Coordinates of C-alpha atoms and ligand atoms in Angstrom, one line a residue:
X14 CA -17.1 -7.6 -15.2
X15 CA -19.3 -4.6 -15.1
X16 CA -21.3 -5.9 -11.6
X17 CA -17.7 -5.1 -9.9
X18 CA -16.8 -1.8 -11.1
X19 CA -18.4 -0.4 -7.8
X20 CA -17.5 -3.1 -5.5
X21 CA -14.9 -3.1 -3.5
X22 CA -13.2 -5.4 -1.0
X23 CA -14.1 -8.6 -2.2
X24 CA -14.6 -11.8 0.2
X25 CA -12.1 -14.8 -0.6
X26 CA -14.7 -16.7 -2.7
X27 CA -16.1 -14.0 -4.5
X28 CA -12.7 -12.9 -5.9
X29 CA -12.1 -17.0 -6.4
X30 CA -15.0 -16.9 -8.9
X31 CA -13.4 -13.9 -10.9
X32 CA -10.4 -15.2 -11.1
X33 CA -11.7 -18.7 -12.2
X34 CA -13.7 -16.8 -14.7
X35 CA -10.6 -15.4 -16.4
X36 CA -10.3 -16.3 -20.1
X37 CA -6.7 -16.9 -20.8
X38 CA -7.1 -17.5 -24.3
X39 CA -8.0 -14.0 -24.7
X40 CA -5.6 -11.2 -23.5
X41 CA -4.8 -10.1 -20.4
X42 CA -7.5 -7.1 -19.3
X43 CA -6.1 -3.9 -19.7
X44 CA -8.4 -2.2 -16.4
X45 CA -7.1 -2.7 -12.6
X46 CA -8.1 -5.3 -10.8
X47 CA -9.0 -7.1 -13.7
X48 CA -5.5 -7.7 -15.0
X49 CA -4.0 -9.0 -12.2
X50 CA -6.8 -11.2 -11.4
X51 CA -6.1 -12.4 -15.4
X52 CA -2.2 -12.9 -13.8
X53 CA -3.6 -15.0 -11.2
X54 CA -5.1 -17.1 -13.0
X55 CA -2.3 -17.8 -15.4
X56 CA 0.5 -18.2 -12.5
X57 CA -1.8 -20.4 -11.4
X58 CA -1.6 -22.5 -14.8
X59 CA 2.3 -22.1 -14.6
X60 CA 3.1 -22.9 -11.1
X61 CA 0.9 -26.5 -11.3
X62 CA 2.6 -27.3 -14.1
X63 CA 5.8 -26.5 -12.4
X64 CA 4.4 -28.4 -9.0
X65 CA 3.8 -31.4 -11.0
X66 CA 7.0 -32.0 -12.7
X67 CA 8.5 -31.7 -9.7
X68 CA 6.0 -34.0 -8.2
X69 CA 5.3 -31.7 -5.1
X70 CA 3.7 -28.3 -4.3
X71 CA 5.8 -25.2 -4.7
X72 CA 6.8 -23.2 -1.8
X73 CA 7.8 -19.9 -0.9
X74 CA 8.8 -17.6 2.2
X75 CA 9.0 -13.6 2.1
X76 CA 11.3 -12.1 5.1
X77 CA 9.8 -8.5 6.1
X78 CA 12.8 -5.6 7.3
X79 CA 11.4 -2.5 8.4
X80 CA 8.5 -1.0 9.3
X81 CA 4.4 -2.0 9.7
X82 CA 3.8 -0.7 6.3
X83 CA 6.4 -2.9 4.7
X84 CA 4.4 -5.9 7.2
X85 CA 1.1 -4.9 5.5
X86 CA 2.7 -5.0 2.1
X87 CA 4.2 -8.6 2.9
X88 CA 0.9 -10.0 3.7
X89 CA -0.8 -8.5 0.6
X90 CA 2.2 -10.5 -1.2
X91 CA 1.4 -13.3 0.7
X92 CA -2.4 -13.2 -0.5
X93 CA -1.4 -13.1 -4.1
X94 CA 1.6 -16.1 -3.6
X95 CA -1.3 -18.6 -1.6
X96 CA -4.0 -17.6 -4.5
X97 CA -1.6 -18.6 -7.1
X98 CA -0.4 -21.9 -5.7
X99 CA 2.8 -21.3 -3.5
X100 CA 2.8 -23.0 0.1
X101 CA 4.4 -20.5 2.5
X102 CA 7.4 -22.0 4.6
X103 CA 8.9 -21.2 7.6
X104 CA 12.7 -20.5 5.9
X105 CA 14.5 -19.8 2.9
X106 CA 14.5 -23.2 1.8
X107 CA 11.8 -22.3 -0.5
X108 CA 11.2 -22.2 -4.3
X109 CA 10.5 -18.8 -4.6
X110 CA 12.3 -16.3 -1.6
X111 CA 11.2 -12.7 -0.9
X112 CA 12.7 -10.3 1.0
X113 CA 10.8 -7.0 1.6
X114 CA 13.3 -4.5 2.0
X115 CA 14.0 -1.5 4.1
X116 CA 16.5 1.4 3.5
X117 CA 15.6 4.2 6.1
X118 CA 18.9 3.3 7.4
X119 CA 22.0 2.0 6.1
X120 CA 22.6 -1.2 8.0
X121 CA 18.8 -1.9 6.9
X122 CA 20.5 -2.2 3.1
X123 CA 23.5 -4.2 4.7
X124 CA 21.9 -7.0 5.7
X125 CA 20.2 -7.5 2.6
X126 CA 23.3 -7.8 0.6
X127 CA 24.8 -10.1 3.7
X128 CA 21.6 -12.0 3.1
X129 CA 21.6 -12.1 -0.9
X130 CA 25.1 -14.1 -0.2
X131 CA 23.5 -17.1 1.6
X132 CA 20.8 -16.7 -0.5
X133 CA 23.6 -17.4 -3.8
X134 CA 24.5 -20.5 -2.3
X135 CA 20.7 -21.9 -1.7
X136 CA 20.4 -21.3 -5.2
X137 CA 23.1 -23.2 -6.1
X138 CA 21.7 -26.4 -4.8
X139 CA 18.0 -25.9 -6.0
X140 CA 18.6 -24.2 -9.5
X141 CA 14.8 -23.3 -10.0
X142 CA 15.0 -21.4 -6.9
X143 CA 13.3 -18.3 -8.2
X144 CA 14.1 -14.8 -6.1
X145 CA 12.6 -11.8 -5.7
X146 CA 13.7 -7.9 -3.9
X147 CA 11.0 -5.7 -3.3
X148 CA 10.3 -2.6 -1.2
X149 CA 11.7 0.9 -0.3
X150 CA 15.9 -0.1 -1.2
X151 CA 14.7 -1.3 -4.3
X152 CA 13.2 2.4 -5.1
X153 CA 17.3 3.5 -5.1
X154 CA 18.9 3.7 -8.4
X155 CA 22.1 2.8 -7.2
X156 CA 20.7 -0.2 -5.3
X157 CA 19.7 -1.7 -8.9
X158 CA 22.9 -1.0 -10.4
X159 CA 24.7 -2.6 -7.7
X160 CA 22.2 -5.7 -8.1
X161 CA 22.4 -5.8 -12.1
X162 CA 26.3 -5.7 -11.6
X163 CA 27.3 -8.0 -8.6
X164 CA 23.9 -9.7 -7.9
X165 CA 22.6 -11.1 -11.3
X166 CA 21.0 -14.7 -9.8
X167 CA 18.1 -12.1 -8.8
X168 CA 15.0 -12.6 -10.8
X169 CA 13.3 -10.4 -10.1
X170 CA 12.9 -6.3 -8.6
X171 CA 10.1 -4.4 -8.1
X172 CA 9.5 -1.4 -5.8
X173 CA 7.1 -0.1 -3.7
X174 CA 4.9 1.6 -6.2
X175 CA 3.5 -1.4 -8.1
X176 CA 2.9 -4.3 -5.6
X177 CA -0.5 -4.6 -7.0
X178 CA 1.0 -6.0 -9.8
X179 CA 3.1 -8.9 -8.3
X180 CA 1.0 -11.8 -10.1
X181 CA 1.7 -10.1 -13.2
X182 CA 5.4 -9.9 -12.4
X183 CA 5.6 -13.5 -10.8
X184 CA 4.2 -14.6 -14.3
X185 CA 6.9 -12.5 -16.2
X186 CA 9.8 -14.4 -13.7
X187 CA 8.2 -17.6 -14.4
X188 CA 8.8 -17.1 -18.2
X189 CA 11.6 -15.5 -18.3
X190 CA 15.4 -16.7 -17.4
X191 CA 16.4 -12.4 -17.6
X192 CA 16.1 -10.0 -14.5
X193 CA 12.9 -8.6 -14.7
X194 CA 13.1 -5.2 -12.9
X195 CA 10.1 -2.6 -12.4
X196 CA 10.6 0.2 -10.4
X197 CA 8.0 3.2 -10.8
X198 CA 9.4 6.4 -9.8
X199 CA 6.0 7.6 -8.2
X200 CA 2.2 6.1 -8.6
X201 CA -1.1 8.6 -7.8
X202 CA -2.6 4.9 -8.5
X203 CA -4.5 2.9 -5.8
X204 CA -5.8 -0.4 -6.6
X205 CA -8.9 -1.9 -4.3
X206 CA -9.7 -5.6 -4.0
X207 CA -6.4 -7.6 -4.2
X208 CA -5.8 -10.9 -1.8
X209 CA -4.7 -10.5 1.4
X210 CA -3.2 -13.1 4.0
X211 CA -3.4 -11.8 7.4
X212 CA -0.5 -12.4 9.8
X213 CA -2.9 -12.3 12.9
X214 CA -6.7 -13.4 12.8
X215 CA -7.8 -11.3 15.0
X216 CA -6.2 -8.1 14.2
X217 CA -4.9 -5.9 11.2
X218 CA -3.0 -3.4 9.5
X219 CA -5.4 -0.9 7.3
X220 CA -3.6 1.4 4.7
X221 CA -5.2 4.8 4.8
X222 CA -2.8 6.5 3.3
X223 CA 0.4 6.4 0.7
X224 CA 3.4 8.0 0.8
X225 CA 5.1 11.6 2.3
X226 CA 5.3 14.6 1.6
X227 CA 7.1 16.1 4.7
X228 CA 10.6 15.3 3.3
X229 CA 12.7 15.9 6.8
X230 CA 15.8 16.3 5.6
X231 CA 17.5 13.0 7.3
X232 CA 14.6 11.4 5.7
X233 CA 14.4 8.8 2.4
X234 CA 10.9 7.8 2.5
X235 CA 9.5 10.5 1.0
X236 CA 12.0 9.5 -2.1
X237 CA 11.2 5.8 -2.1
X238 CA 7.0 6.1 -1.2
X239 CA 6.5 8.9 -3.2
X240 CA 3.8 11.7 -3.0
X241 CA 1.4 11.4 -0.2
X242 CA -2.1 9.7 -1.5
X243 CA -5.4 9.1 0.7
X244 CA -7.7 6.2 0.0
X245 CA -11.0 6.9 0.0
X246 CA -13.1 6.4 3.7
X247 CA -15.5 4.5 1.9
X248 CA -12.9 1.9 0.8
X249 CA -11.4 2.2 4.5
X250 CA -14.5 2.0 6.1
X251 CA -15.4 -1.3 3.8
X252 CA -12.4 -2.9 4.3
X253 CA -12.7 -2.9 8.1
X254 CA -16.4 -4.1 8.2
X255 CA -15.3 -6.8 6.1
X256 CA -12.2 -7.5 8.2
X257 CA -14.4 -7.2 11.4
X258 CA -17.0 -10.1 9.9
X259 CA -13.7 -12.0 9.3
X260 CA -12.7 -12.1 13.3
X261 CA -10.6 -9.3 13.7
X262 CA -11.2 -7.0 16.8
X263 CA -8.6 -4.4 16.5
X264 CA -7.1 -2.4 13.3
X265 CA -4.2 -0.3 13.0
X266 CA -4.5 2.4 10.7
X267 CA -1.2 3.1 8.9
X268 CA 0.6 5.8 7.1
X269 CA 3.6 7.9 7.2
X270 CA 1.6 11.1 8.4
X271 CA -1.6 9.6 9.4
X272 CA -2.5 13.6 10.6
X273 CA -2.4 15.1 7.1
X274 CA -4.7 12.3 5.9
X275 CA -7.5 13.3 3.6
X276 CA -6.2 16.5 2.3
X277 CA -5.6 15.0 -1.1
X278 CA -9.3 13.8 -1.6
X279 CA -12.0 14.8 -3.8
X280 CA -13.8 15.3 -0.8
X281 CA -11.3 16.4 1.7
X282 CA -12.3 14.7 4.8
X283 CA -9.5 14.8 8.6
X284 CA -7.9 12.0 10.4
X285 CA -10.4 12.8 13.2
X286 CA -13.1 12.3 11.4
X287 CA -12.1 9.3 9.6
X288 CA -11.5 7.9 13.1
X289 CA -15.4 8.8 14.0
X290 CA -16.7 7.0 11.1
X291 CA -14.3 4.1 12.0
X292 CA -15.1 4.2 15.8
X293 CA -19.0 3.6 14.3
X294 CA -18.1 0.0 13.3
X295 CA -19.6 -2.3 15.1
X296 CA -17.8 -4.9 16.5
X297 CA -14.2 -3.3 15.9
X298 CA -13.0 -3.2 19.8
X299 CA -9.8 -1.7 19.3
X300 CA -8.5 1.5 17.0
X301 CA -4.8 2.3 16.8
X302 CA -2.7 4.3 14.3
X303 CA 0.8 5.3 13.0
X304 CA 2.1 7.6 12.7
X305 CA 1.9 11.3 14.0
X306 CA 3.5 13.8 13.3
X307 CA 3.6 16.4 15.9
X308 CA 3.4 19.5 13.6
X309 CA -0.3 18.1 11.8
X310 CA -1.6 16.8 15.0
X311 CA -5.2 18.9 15.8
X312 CA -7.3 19.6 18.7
X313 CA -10.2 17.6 16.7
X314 CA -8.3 14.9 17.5
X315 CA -7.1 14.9 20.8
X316 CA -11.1 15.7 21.1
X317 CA -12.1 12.6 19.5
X318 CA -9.5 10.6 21.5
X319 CA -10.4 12.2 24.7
X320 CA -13.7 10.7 23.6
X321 CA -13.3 7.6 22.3
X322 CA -14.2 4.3 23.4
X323 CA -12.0 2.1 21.2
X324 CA -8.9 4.5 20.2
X325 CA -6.2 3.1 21.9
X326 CA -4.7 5.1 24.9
X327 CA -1.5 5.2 23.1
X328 CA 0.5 8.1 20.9
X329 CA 3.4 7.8 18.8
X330 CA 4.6 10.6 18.6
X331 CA 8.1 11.3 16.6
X332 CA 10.3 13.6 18.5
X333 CA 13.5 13.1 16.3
X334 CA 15.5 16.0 18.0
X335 CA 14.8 18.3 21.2
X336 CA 16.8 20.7 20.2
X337 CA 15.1 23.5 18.2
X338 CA 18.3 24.5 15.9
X339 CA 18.4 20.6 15.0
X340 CA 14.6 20.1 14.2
X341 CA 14.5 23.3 12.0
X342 CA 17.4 21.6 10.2
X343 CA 15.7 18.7 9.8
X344 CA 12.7 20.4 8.4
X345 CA 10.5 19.1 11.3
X346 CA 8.3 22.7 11.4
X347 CA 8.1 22.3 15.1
X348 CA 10.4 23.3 17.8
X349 CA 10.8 22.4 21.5
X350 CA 8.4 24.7 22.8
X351 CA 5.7 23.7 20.4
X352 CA 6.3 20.1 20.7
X353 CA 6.3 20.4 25.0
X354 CA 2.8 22.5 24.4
X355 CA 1.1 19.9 22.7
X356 CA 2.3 16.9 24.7
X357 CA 1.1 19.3 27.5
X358 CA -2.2 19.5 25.3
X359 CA -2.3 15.8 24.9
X360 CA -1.6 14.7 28.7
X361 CA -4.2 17.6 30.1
X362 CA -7.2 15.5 27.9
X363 CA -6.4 12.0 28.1
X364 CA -4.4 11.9 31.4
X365 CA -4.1 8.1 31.3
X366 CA -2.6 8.1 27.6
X367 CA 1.2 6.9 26.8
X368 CA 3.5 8.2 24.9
X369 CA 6.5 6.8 22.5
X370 CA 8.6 8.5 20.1
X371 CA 11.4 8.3 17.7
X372 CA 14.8 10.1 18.9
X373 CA 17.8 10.4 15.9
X374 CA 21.1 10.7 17.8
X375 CA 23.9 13.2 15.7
X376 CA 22.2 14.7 13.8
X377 CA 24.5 17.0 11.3
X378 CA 25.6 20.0 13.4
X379 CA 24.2 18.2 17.0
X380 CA 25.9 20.0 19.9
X381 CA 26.4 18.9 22.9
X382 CA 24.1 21.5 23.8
X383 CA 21.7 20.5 21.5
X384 CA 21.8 16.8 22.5
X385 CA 21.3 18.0 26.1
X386 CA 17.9 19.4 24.8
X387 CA 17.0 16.0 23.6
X388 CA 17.2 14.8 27.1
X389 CA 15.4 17.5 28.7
X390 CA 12.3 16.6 26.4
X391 CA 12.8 13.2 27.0
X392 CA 12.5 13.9 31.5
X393 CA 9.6 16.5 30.6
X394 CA 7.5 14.2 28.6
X395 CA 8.7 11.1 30.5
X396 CA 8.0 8.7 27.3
X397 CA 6.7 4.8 28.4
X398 CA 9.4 3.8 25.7
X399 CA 11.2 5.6 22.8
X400 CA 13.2 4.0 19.4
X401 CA 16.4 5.8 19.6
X402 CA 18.5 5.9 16.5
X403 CA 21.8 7.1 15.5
X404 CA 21.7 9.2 12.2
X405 CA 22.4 7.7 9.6
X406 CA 23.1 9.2 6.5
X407 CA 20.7 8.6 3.5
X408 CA 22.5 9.6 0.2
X409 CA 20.1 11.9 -1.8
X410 CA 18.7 13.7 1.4
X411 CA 19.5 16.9 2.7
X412 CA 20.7 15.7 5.7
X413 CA 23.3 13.5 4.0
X414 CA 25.7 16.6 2.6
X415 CA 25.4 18.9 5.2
X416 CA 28.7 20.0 7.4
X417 CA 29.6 19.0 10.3
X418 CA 28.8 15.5 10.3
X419 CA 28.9 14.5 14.3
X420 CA 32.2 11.8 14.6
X421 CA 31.1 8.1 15.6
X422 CA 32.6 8.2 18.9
X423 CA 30.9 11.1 20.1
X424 CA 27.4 9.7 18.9
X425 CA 28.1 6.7 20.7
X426 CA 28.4 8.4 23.4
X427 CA 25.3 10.3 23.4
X428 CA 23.2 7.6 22.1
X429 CA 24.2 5.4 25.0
X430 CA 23.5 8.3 27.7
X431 CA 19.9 8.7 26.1
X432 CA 19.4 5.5 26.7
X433 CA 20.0 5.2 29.7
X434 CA 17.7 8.1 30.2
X435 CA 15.1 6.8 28.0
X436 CA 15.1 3.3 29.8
X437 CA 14.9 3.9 33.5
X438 CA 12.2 6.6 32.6
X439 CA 10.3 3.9 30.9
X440 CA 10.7 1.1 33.6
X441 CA 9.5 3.5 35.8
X442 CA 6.2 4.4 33.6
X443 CA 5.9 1.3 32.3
X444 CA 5.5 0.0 35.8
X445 CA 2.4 2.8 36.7
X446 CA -0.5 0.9 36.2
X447 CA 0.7 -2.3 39.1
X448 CA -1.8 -3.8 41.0
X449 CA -4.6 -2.3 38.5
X450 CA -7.1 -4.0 36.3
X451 CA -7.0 -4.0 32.7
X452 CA -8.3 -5.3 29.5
X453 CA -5.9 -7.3 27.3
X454 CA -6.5 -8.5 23.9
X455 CA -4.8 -11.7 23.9
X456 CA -2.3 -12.2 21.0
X457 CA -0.3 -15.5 21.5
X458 CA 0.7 -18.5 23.4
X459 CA 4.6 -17.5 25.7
X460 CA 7.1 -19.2 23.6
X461 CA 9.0 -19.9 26.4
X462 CA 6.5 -20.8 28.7
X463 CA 3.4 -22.6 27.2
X464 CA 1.4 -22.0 30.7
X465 CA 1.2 -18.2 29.6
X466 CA -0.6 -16.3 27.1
X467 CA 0.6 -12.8 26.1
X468 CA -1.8 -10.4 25.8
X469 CA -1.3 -6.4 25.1
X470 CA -3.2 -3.3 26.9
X471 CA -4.5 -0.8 25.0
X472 CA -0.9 1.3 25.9
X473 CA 0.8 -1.6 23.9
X474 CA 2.6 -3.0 26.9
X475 CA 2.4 -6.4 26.7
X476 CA 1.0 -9.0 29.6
X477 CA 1.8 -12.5 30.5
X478 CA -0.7 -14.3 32.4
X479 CA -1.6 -18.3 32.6
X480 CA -4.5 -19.6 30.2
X481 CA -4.9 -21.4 27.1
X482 CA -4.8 -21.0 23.7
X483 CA -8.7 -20.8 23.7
X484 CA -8.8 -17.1 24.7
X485 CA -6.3 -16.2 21.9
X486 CA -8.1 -13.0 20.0
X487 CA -9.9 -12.4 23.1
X488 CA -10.2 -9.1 25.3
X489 CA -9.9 -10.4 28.8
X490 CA -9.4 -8.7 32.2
X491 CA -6.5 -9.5 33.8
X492 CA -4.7 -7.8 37.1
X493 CA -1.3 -6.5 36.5
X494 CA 1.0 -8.4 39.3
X495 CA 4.2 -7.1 38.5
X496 CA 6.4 -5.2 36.1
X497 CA 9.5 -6.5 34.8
X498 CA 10.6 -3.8 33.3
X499 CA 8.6 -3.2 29.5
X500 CA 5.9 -6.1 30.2
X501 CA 4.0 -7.0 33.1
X502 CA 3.0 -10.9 35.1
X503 CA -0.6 -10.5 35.3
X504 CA -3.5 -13.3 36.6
X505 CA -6.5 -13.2 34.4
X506 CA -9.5 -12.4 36.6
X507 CA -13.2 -13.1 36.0
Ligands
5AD603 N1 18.9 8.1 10.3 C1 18.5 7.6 11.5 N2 17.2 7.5 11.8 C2 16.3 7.7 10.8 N3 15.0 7.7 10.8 C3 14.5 8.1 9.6 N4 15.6 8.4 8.8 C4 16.7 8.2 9.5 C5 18.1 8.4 9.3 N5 18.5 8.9 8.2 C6 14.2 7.3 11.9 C7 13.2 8.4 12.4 C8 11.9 7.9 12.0 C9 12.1 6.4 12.1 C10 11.1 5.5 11.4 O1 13.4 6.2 11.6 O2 13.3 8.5 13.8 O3 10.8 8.4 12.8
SF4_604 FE1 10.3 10.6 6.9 FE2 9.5 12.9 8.0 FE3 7.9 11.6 6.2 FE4 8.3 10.6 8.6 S1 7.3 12.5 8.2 S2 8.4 9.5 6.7 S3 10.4 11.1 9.1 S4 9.9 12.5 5.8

């Protein structure tokens, strides 16, 4: 195995030929990739010999809750599932179910429980039925007690620390008719060249970086992702020419704090000018990331924006509060004034640029007065679109025992004055570019409507037009007709 200890990113049939290599009469590797390829191999052995008893493939569906770096995680599970032998189906109705859980929120962990209930009663009719909890809830102690106590048809928990090692813990499941559970409190480990199934061909997520280390005090992820870890450019950079030879066009680089990325390295390198070395890929078209935070956002890269041909003319851009009191509270280390400076800074570069944010709603200690500042931002900045969310309290943060939690009426309240604010702001931006026209990278045929293609402009709104499924993964031109509201009717031109 020496020839691959400085490869990375392996194509399909490369990493098919390792895997086939695999001696499982010896035992399993001890050195990352190695072992898990080892794991492959052997829940290969398993699952055929599972598929023919029953005299039919095995199948298997993973449900994604939460954000685009749970998505990316799902389709690196997905990669490892199709490489061992699962078919993925459309439903639940499956062999082996997944869900890839979320718990920034507390109605995220609600509906997996709901969930877990129809998912008892599946399992009742198909007694193999094998399933498995992964992702940020599963990184709460008191999520696994509740699971070992009330939830014990589960086989099998694992967090977000150790996904590398799902064929390994599929294999583990497979022998086993105990709860495997194997939650890792934190990880400074990244491992390189594991399968991945892609959602979309023609575009991507791209990890660049791991965890948080901001720790806002409303905030879980820091708890649940752990310590914030760069991968190396050289592993980004690979993966994308790879990914570009494989048909995909645009990338979105993700990570919690995409602005503090590189800090961490051996060779401490910015976000800015990981995005040069990125922008030098040929044939990538489009660039986007996620996501900013204000405080860590430099003029090197509003520069390289300004300058860019593929970045995206888009910024997330997390406002949480707009009241200074509040966002020192939440341990934001930026206040109004700094935040209304940079957008300022932002909008004076790129003037075409649009901007979306995250807005929490009651906030511990959230004034009227304080919400009112919120709302000022929000007509200052004059966001295309915003997520607005009513706090929710996150045992084990800060946030969760301070005083004067705001009552549910009066966030209510609020949250449905915001937006109201937020909306007819962003109809009305939404709506600036009319009659222009623009570039569109085509995504998907209109459910509704099989005439009509959606596509989506580099601001992320998206476009219906009439075509054909030919130009799907394509960068077209199309005129933008009308807006209705957060898309636009458009006619493809030329
Ligand atoms: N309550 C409500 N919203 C939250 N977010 C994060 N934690 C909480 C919480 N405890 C929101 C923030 C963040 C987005 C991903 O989720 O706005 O930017
Ligand atoms: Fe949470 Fe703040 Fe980190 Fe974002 S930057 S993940 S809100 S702690």
């Amino acid at each position: 195995m020496n020839s691959m200890e400085n490869t990375t990113l392996l194509f399909n049939d490369e990493m098919e030929k390792i895997i086939d290599a695999m001696d499982l009469s010896q035992e399993a590797p001890v050195e990352e990739p190695q072992r898990q390829y080892w794991f492959m191999k052997k829940a290969r052995q398993l699952i055929k010999e599972q598929s023919e008893k029953l005299g039919r493939p095995l199948t298997a569906n993973i449900t994604t809750f939460g954000c685009q770096m749970n998505a990316r995680d799902s389709e690196k599970l997905v990669g490892i599932l199709e490489r061992i032998g699962y078919v993925e189906v459309p439903d639940e109705n499956a062999d082996f179910v997944i869900y890839n859980t979320c718990t920034v929120r507390e109605n995220a962990n609600l509906r997996v429980y709901g969930r877990l209930g129809y998912l008892h009663s599946l399992k009742k009719k198909n007694p193999h039925m094998m399933i498995g909890l992964c992702g940020c809830m599963m990184q709460e102690p008191q999520v696994v007690e509740k699971l070992k106590k009330s939830y014990s048809f589960v086989n099998l928990i694992f967090g977000t620390h150790n996904i590398y090692k799902f064929a390994e813990l599929v294999v583990s499941s497979l022998l086993s008719d105990r709860m495997i559970i194997d939650i890792w409190k934190d990880t400074d480990k990244i491992v390189e060249d594991l399968p991945v199934e892609r959602k979309y061909p023609f575009k991507s997520g791209v990890n660049i970086m791991f965890g948080c280390n901001n720790f806002c005090s409303y905030c879980i992820v820091p708890y649940v992702r752990g310590r914030e870890r760069s991968r190396n450019p050289k592993d980004i950079v690979r993966e994308i020419e790879r990914l570009v030879k494989d048909g995909v066009v645009e990338v979105m680089l993700l990570g919690q704090n995409v602005n503090s990325y590189g800090k961490n390295l051996d060779e401490p390198m910015t976000f800015a000018q990981l995005l040069t070395e990125i922008e030098k890929i040929e044939g990538l078209k489009r660039i986007r990331f996620m996501t900013s935070h204000p405080k860590d956002l430099s003029d090197e890269l509003i520069e390289v924006m300004k300058n860019s041909k593929k970045i995206c003319k888009h910024l997330h851009l997390p406002l949480q509060s707009g009241s200074s009191d509040i966002l020192q509270k939440m341990n934001r280390r930026y206040d109004k004034e700094k935040y209304l400076n940079l957008v300022e800074k932002i909008r004076t570069a790129i003037p075409d640029i649009s901007l979306t944010t995250d807005i929490i709603v009651g906030f511990p200690g959230e004034t009227e007065e304080d919400f009112l500042e919120t709302v000022d931002v929000v007509k200052k900045v004059r966001y295309d679109s915003a997520f607005t969310f009513i706090y929710s309290k996150r045992t084990g943060t800060p946030a969760a025992v301070m005083e004067n939690q705001v009552s549910e009426d009066v966030v209510k309240d609020r949250f449905n004055r915001l937006l109201e604010t937020v909306q007819t702001i962003g109809r009305e931006m939404s709506a600036r570019d009319t009659g222009k026209v623009m570039e569109v990278l085509v995504e998907e045929q209109n459910s509704q409507d099989k005439h009509l293609m959606t596509g989506r402009l580099s601001n992320n709104l998206l476009v219906h037009f009439e075509g054909d499924t030919s130009l799907i993964g394509q960068l077209c031109q199309v005129r933008l007709d009308e807006c209705r509201g957060f898309y636009y009717m458009g006619t493809k031109v030329g």
